[in-house]
Coordinates of C-alpha atoms in Angstrom, one line a residue:
Chain A
M1 CA -20.7 -4.1 -19.1
T2 CA -18.4 -1.1 -17.8
L3 CA -15.7 -2.9 -19.8
F4 CA -17.6 -4.0 -22.5
Y5 CA -18.9 -0.3 -23.0
E6 CA -15.5 1.0 -23.0
K7 CA -14.2 -1.4 -25.6
Y8 CA -17.4 -0.9 -27.9
S9 CA -19.0 2.3 -27.3
A10 CA -17.2 4.7 -29.8
A11 CA -17.7 1.9 -32.6
L12 CA -21.0 1.2 -31.9
Y13 CA -21.8 5.1 -31.3
G14 CA -20.3 5.8 -34.6
V15 CA -22.3 3.5 -36.5
I16 CA -25.4 4.5 -34.7
F17 CA -24.9 8.2 -34.8
R18 CA -24.3 7.8 -39.0
I19 CA -27.7 6.2 -39.0
V20 CA -29.7 8.1 -37.0
K21 CA -27.7 11.5 -37.2
K22 CA -28.8 12.8 -33.9
E23 CA -27.3 12.8 -30.7
E24 CA -29.9 11.9 -28.4
V25 CA -31.2 9.6 -30.5
A26 CA -28.1 7.9 -31.0
E27 CA -27.6 7.6 -27.2
D28 CA -31.0 6.1 -26.9
V29 CA -30.2 3.3 -29.3
L30 CA -27.3 2.8 -27.8
Q31 CA -28.6 2.2 -24.5
E32 CA -31.3 0.0 -26.1
S33 CA -28.6 -2.0 -27.8
L34 CA -26.7 -2.7 -24.5
V35 CA -30.2 -4.0 -22.9
K36 CA -30.8 -5.9 -26.0
I37 CA -27.0 -7.6 -25.9
W38 CA -27.6 -8.3 -22.4
H39 CA -30.9 -10.1 -22.8
S40 CA -29.8 -11.9 -26.0
F41 CA -26.5 -12.9 -25.1
Q42 CA -27.6 -16.4 -24.7
S43 CA -28.4 -16.5 -28.3
Y44 CA -24.6 -15.3 -29.5
D45 CA -23.2 -18.2 -31.5
A46 CA -19.8 -17.8 -31.8
S47 CA -19.5 -20.4 -34.8
K48 CA -21.4 -18.2 -36.7
G49 CA -19.1 -15.1 -36.3
R50 CA -17.4 -12.6 -34.3
L51 CA -18.7 -11.1 -31.2
F52 CA -18.2 -7.6 -32.5
T53 CA -20.1 -8.7 -35.6
W54 CA -23.0 -9.7 -33.7
V55 CA -23.1 -6.6 -31.5
L56 CA -22.3 -4.2 -34.0
N57 CA -25.5 -5.9 -36.0
I58 CA -27.7 -5.4 -33.0
S59 CA -26.7 -2.0 -32.9
R60 CA -27.3 -1.2 -36.5
N61 CA -30.4 -3.2 -36.8
L62 CA -32.0 -1.3 -34.1
A63 CA -30.7 2.2 -35.1
I64 CA -32.0 0.9 -38.7
D65 CA -35.0 0.1 -36.9
K66 CA -35.3 3.3 -35.5
I67 CA -35.2 5.6 -38.8
R68 CA -37.7 3.3 -40.4
S69 CA -40.1 3.4 -37.4
R70 CA -40.1 7.4 -37.4
Q71 CA -40.3 9.5 -40.4
Y72 CA -36.7 9.5 -40.9
R73 CA -37.2 7.0 -43.8
V74 CA -39.5 9.5 -45.6
N75 CA -37.5 12.5 -45.1
S76 CA -34.3 10.9 -46.3
R77 CA -36.1 9.4 -49.3
T78 CA -37.5 12.7 -50.2
Q79 CA -34.2 14.3 -50.0
P80 CA -32.0 14.7 -52.9
I81 CA -28.8 11.8 -52.1
E82 CA -26.3 14.9 -52.6
E83 CA -28.2 16.7 -49.6
S84 CA -28.1 13.4 -47.3
A85 CA -24.5 13.1 -48.3
A86 CA -23.6 16.4 -47.1
L87 CA -25.7 15.8 -43.8
R88 CA -23.4 13.3 -43.5
Q89 CA -20.5 15.0 -43.9
A90 CA -21.5 17.3 -41.5
A91 CA -22.1 15.1 -38.9
E92 CA -18.6 14.3 -39.0
P93 CA -16.2 15.7 -36.5
S94 CA -13.0 17.5 -37.3
F95 CA -9.9 15.5 -37.9
R96 CA -9.4 12.4 -35.5
P97 CA -6.7 10.2 -35.2
E98 CA -9.3 7.4 -35.3
H99 CA -10.6 8.3 -38.6
I100 CA -7.0 7.9 -40.5
G101 CA -8.6 4.5 -41.2
L102 CA -11.5 6.1 -42.5
Q103 CA -9.7 8.3 -44.8
E104 CA -7.6 5.7 -46.3
M105 CA -11.2 3.6 -47.1
T106 CA -12.6 6.8 -48.5
R107 CA -9.8 7.2 -50.8
Q108 CA -9.9 3.6 -51.9
L109 CA -13.5 3.8 -52.6
N110 CA -14.6 5.5 -55.8
P111 CA -17.6 7.9 -55.1
E112 CA -20.1 5.4 -56.3
Q113 CA -18.9 2.6 -54.3
K114 CA -18.6 5.1 -51.2
Q115 CA -22.4 6.2 -52.1
I116 CA -23.7 2.6 -52.2
I117 CA -22.0 1.3 -49.5
D118 CA -22.8 4.4 -47.3
L119 CA -26.7 3.9 -48.2
L120 CA -26.7 0.0 -47.5
Y121 CA -24.6 0.6 -44.3
F122 CA -25.8 3.6 -42.6
G123 CA -29.2 4.5 -44.8
G124 CA -30.8 1.3 -44.0
F125 CA -31.3 0.7 -47.6
T126 CA -31.6 -2.7 -49.2
Q127 CA -30.0 -3.2 -52.4
S128 CA -33.4 -2.9 -54.4
E129 CA -34.2 0.2 -52.6
V130 CA -30.8 1.5 -53.5
A131 CA -31.2 0.5 -56.9
E132 CA -34.6 2.7 -57.3
E133 CA -33.6 5.5 -55.2
L134 CA -30.3 5.6 -57.7
N135 CA -32.4 4.6 -60.7
L136 CA -29.6 1.9 -61.4
P137 CA -30.3 -1.7 -62.4
L138 CA -30.3 -4.0 -59.1
G139 CA -27.3 -6.0 -61.2
T140 CA -25.3 -2.8 -60.9
V141 CA -25.7 -2.0 -57.7
K142 CA -25.0 -5.8 -56.5
T143 CA -21.8 -5.5 -58.5
R144 CA -20.6 -2.3 -57.0
A145 CA -21.5 -3.3 -53.7
R146 CA -19.5 -6.4 -53.8
A147 CA -16.9 -4.2 -55.7
A148 CA -16.8 -2.0 -52.5
I149 CA -16.7 -4.5 -50.1
K150 CA -13.7 -6.1 -51.9
V151 CA -12.0 -3.1 -51.7
L152 CA -12.4 -2.6 -48.1
A153 CA -11.5 -6.2 -47.5
K154 CA -8.6 -5.6 -49.3
L155 CA -7.7 -2.8 -47.1
I156 CA -7.7 -4.6 -43.8
R157 CA -6.0 -7.7 -45.1
Chain B
M1 CA -25.8 -22.7 -58.9
N2 CA -22.3 -23.4 -58.5
I3 CA -20.4 -21.9 -55.2
Q4 CA -18.9 -19.5 -57.4
E5 CA -22.3 -18.0 -58.7
Y6 CA -23.3 -18.2 -55.1
I7 CA -21.0 -16.3 -53.7
E8 CA -21.0 -13.8 -56.5
S9 CA -24.9 -13.5 -56.2
G10 CA -24.4 -10.6 -53.5
I11 CA -26.4 -12.8 -51.0
L12 CA -23.5 -13.1 -48.7
E13 CA -23.2 -9.0 -48.6
Q14 CA -27.1 -8.8 -48.1
Y15 CA -26.5 -11.1 -45.3
A16 CA -24.1 -9.4 -43.8
L17 CA -25.8 -6.0 -44.1
G18 CA -28.8 -7.6 -42.4
E19 CA -31.2 -7.4 -45.3
L20 CA -32.5 -11.2 -45.4
D21 CA -35.1 -12.5 -43.8
D22 CA -34.9 -15.6 -41.3
A23 CA -35.3 -18.6 -43.7
Q24 CA -32.9 -16.8 -46.1
R25 CA -30.4 -16.3 -43.2
A26 CA -30.6 -19.7 -42.1
Q27 CA -30.2 -21.0 -45.9
V28 CA -26.7 -18.7 -46.2
E29 CA -25.9 -20.1 -42.6
R30 CA -26.2 -23.7 -44.1
M31 CA -24.3 -22.8 -47.1
A32 CA -21.4 -21.7 -45.1
T33 CA -21.3 -24.5 -42.8
E34 CA -21.2 -26.6 -45.8
H35 CA -18.6 -24.8 -48.2
P36 CA -15.7 -23.7 -46.7
E37 CA -15.3 -21.1 -49.7
V38 CA -18.8 -19.5 -48.5
Q39 CA -17.6 -19.3 -45.4
A40 CA -14.5 -17.7 -45.9
E41 CA -16.0 -15.7 -48.0
L42 CA -18.7 -14.6 -45.8
E43 CA -16.1 -13.6 -42.9
D44 CA -14.2 -11.4 -45.6
V45 CA -17.5 -9.3 -46.3
Q46 CA -18.3 -9.3 -42.4
R47 CA -14.7 -8.0 -41.7
A48 CA -15.1 -5.4 -44.4
L49 CA -18.2 -4.0 -43.1
N50 CA -17.0 -4.1 -39.4
A51 CA -14.0 -2.3 -40.5
Y52 CA -15.5 0.2 -42.2
G53 CA -18.0 0.6 -39.3
E54 CA -15.3 0.7 -37.2
A55 CA -13.7 3.3 -39.0
H56 CA -16.6 5.5 -38.3
A57 CA -16.2 5.2 -34.6
L58 CA -17.2 8.5 -32.5
T59 CA -16.0 8.8 -29.0
P60 CA -19.6 9.3 -27.2
P61 CA -19.9 12.8 -25.6
P62 CA -18.9 13.1 -22.1
G63 CA -21.4 12.2 -19.4
M64 CA -23.3 9.6 -21.7
K65 CA -21.2 6.7 -20.3
E66 CA -22.8 7.1 -17.0
R67 CA -26.5 7.8 -18.1
V68 CA -26.1 5.1 -20.5
L69 CA -24.9 2.8 -17.9
A70 CA -27.5 3.6 -15.3
N71 CA -30.1 3.6 -17.6
W72 CA -28.9 0.3 -19.1
Q73 CA -28.7 -1.0 -15.5
A74 CA -32.2 0.0 -14.6
A75 CA -33.8 -1.4 -17.6
I76 CA -32.2 -5.2 -17.1
Q77 CA -33.2 -5.0 -13.5
S78 CA -37.1 -3.7 -14.3
E79 CA -37.6 -6.5 -16.6
P80 CA -35.7 -9.4 -15.9
G81 CA -38.3 -11.7 -17.2
Q82 CA -37.4 -10.5 -20.9
A83 CA -34.2 -12.5 -20.9
P84 CA -35.3 -16.0 -21.8
A85 CA -34.7 -18.2 -18.7
A86 CA -32.4 -20.9 -19.8
P87 CA -30.7 -22.0 -16.8
A88 CA -27.6 -23.5 -18.7
T89 CA -26.6 -20.4 -20.4
E90 CA -27.6 -18.0 -17.2
P91 CA -24.2 -18.2 -15.9
V92 CA -22.3 -17.6 -19.0
V93 CA -24.7 -14.0 -19.0
R94 CA -23.6 -13.5 -15.5
Q95 CA -19.6 -14.2 -16.3
L96 CA -19.6 -11.7 -18.9
T97 CA -21.5 -8.6 -17.4
P98 CA -22.2 -9.1 -13.7
P99 CA -23.7 -5.5 -13.1
R100 CA -22.6 -4.5 -10.0
S101 CA -19.0 -6.1 -9.7
E102 CA -17.8 -5.0 -13.2
P103 CA -17.5 -1.3 -12.1
A104 CA -15.5 -2.5 -8.8
A105 CA -13.5 -4.7 -11.0
A106 CA -12.6 -1.8 -12.9
E107 CA -11.2 -0.3 -9.9
I108 CA -9.5 -3.3 -8.1
A109 CA -6.2 -2.6 -9.8
P110 CA -5.5 1.0 -8.8
S111 CA -7.1 0.3 -4.8
R112 CA -5.1 -3.0 -4.5
V113 CA -2.2 -0.7 -5.4
S114 CA -3.0 1.9 -2.6
W115 CA -4.2 -0.7 -0.3
S116 CA -0.6 -2.3 -0.5
M117 CA 0.7 1.2 -0.3
A118 CA -1.1 2.0 2.8
A119 CA -0.2 -1.3 4.4
A120 CA 3.6 -1.2 3.7
V121 CA 3.4 2.5 5.1
A122 CA 1.3 1.3 7.8
L123 CA 3.9 -1.5 8.8
L124 CA 6.7 0.5 8.3
L125 CA 5.3 3.4 10.7
L126 CA 4.6 -0.1 13.3
S127 CA 8.0 -0.9 12.9
A128 CA 9.3 2.2 13.6
A129 CA 7.3 2.8 16.6
A130 CA 8.5 -0.5 17.8
N131 CA 12.1 0.0 17.2
L132 CA 11.4 3.3 19.5
V133 CA 9.8 1.2 22.2
F134 CA 12.6 -1.5 22.1
Y135 CA 15.5 1.1 22.0
N136 CA 13.8 2.7 24.9
K137 CA 13.6 -0.3 26.8
W138 CA 17.4 -1.3 25.8
K139 CA 18.3 2.1 27.1
Q140 CA 16.2 1.7 30.2
A141 CA 17.6 -1.5 30.7
E142 CA 21.6 -0.5 30.3
N143 CA 20.5 2.2 32.8
D144 CA 19.3 0.0 35.2
L145 CA 22.4 -2.6 34.9
A146 CA 24.6 0.6 35.4
V147 CA 23.1 1.4 38.7
A148 CA 23.0 -2.2 40.0
Q149 CA 26.5 -2.3 38.9
N150 CA 27.3 0.6 40.8
Q151 CA 25.4 -0.6 44.0
Q152 CA 27.2 -4.0 43.9
A153 CA 30.3 -1.8 44.1
S154 CA 29.8 0.3 46.6
L155 CA 27.9 -2.7 48.4
A156 CA 31.3 -4.6 47.8
S157 CA 33.3 -1.8 48.9
T158 CA 31.2 -1.4 52.4
M159 CA 31.7 -4.9 52.9
Q160 CA 35.1 -4.4 52.6
A161 CA 35.0 -1.4 55.1
V162 CA 32.9 -3.6 57.2
N163 CA 35.1 -6.6 56.9
K164 CA 38.3 -4.4 57.9
N165 CA 36.4 -2.8 60.7
L166 CA 35.5 -6.4 62.0
T167 CA 39.1 -7.3 61.7
Y168 CA 40.0 -4.2 63.6
R169 CA 37.4 -4.6 66.5
N170 CA 38.3 -8.1 66.8
Q171 CA 42.0 -7.2 67.4
E172 CA 40.3 -4.6 70.0
L173 CA 38.5 -7.3 71.7
A174 CA 41.4 -9.8 71.6
V175 CA 43.8 -6.9 73.4
L176 CA 40.9 -6.1 75.8
R177 CA 40.5 -9.9 76.7
S178 CA 44.2 -10.6 76.7
E179 CA 45.7 -11.3 80.3
Q180 CA 49.0 -10.3 79.0
F181 CA 47.9 -6.7 79.0
K182 CA 48.3 -4.7 82.0
T183 CA 45.7 -2.0 82.3
V184 CA 46.9 1.7 83.6
A185 CA 44.0 4.1 84.4
L186 CA 45.2 7.7 83.6
L187 CA 43.5 10.3 85.5
G188 CA 42.4 13.8 85.1
T189 CA 45.1 16.2 86.3
P190 CA 43.8 19.6 87.9
A191 CA 44.0 21.1 84.2
A192 CA 41.4 18.9 83.1
P193 CA 40.0 16.7 86.2
D194 CA 37.1 14.9 84.5
A195 CA 39.7 13.6 81.7
R196 CA 39.8 9.6 81.9
A197 CA 41.6 7.2 79.9
R198 CA 43.3 3.8 79.9
V199 CA 46.7 2.3 78.6
L200 CA 47.0 -1.0 77.7
Y201 CA 50.5 -2.4 78.0
N202 CA 52.1 -5.9 77.0
P203 CA 55.4 -6.1 78.9
T204 CA 56.3 -9.1 76.9
T205 CA 55.5 -7.9 73.3
K206 CA 56.1 -4.1 74.1
A207 CA 52.6 -3.3 72.6
V208 CA 50.6 -0.4 73.8
Y209 CA 46.8 0.4 73.5
L210 CA 45.4 3.7 74.5
D211 CA 41.4 3.4 75.0
V212 CA 40.3 7.2 75.7
R213 CA 37.0 7.5 78.0
K214 CA 36.9 10.8 78.1
L215 CA 39.2 14.1 77.0
P216 CA 38.4 17.6 76.3
A217 CA 39.4 18.4 72.5
P218 CA 42.5 19.9 72.1
P219 CA 43.0 23.7 71.0
S220 CA 43.3 23.7 67.0
G221 CA 46.9 23.2 65.8
K222 CA 47.2 21.0 68.8
Q223 CA 47.5 17.3 69.6
Y224 CA 47.7 14.5 72.6
Q225 CA 50.5 12.7 72.7
L226 CA 51.5 9.8 75.0
W227 CA 54.5 9.7 77.1
A228 CA 55.7 6.6 78.9
L229 CA 57.8 7.2 81.8
D230 CA 60.6 5.2 82.3
Q231 CA 62.9 5.9 85.3
G232 CA 61.2 8.9 85.6
K233 CA 62.4 9.9 81.9
P234 CA 59.5 10.5 79.4
V235 CA 59.7 8.2 76.2
D236 CA 57.7 9.3 73.1
A237 CA 54.6 6.9 72.6
G238 CA 52.9 8.6 69.7
T239 CA 50.3 11.3 69.1
L240 CA 46.4 10.3 69.4
A241 CA 44.3 10.4 66.4
A242 CA 41.2 12.3 66.4
A243 CA 39.3 9.3 66.3
T244 CA 41.0 8.0 69.4
V245 CA 40.4 11.0 71.2
A246 CA 36.7 11.0 70.7
G247 CA 36.8 7.8 72.0
D248 CA 35.5 5.7 69.0
S249 CA 38.3 3.1 69.1
L250 CA 41.5 1.6 70.9
Q251 CA 44.6 3.0 69.1
Q252 CA 47.9 1.2 69.0
M253 CA 50.9 3.6 70.3
K254 CA 54.4 3.0 69.8
D255 CA 56.0 -0.2 71.2
I256 CA 57.7 0.8 74.6
A257 CA 60.5 -1.4 76.3
S258 CA 59.6 -0.4 79.8
A259 CA 57.6 2.1 81.8
Q260 CA 56.2 2.7 85.2
A261 CA 53.6 5.5 84.2
F262 CA 51.9 7.1 81.2
A263 CA 50.8 10.7 80.8
M264 CA 49.5 12.8 78.2
T265 CA 50.1 16.5 76.9
V266 CA 49.1 18.7 74.8
E267 CA 51.5 19.3 72.3
N268 CA 51.9 20.9 68.7
E269 CA 50.4 19.3 65.7
G270 CA 52.8 16.2 64.9
G271 CA 54.1 15.8 68.4
S272 CA 57.3 17.0 70.0
P273 CA 60.3 15.1 70.9
T274 CA 60.1 16.4 74.9
P275 CA 56.6 17.1 77.0
T276 CA 55.5 20.4 78.0
L277 CA 54.6 19.6 81.4
S278 CA 52.4 22.5 81.9
T279 CA 49.7 20.9 79.4
M280 CA 49.5 17.5 81.0
T281 CA 46.0 16.4 81.2
V282 CA 46.3 12.7 82.3
L283 CA 48.5 10.9 84.4
G284 CA 48.7 7.2 85.7
K285 CA 51.0 4.6 87.2
M286 CA 51.4 1.1 86.5

């Protein structure tokens, strides 16, 4: 598990932290994730996807559960989007080499795409919730989300 | 709905983002197994989202690793029943993450290196110590050998001396036992009344031996000299060695053609051509 931690903790912690936005909560969630990964490892099916996908989804789901269960959800919904984006921005540490990839991705995504992908990926929003939040037709949200993911897919290819 | 429409419906993104319920997920998975295009598209979406998540990687604060792993271990030990008891898959879990051996495994490499370093150093020291011991033993053996060789040499020379001595004594014995030798007893003169000596004379071989019984030590720088008296004329028969004077052994003197009496005088060292009659110590007639 030490090796596992060394390999995945930064990626998992990064995602969890972006979702819950608090260090102590992120630590709790990371730990819960490890326990859950340990206990449900039998249900991991290699044919359904990469181990990292599976592990990342467990962490992400736990983190989203966390912000839904607490008042996070309410708060972030009542917050203007700009503010929550600013909050995310503040959470990012100063320049790190591992974020070169992030800068490149952010540059390639247009602001609308980034906003939607962030809400979906880190905000725990569903596509229809995003549509509601941004006062956009669901179709537009779906299109932008697909476009954003296409851009990312092209970047890593 | 054809495959392309299905892909473009956005359901794969929803699947990847975890928005779908169990039934919808099962349906997507079924589509993915049936249609390679769906499978490929789904993988692309997942990879893209993984990359996006990974790009946000953050190094956890220091100290978190220890806390999280300790709590994780406590959690999985306190609730072992929570893991579905599936004996067939259990070994897989163990294999991936054995809780205790994992930290040990991480340290095996450096500890193995330092162990072999320690072993190498220990072996080196051991070998050096052994070398020292063997070197000392070798030196000791060399010394012993030298001593033994010395002893052997001295023993050999002693043996030679003894042999020589024995030969000499045998000759003496032969002289003493021989019937060809005539014994002439020399008695002390008034100058040295206690002095006694014998001359063994072989008239056939002309050999003369002197056997001192008792003689006063000669003054320093002086020596006893034996004379044969032939027709009243003294003939030099040689000077006496110190060992002979002390009575250690017989001394063969110069051959004498004929004699009727023998006498000894004290002369300057090295002998003298004519006897100093005043110093005559012993005298004997045949």
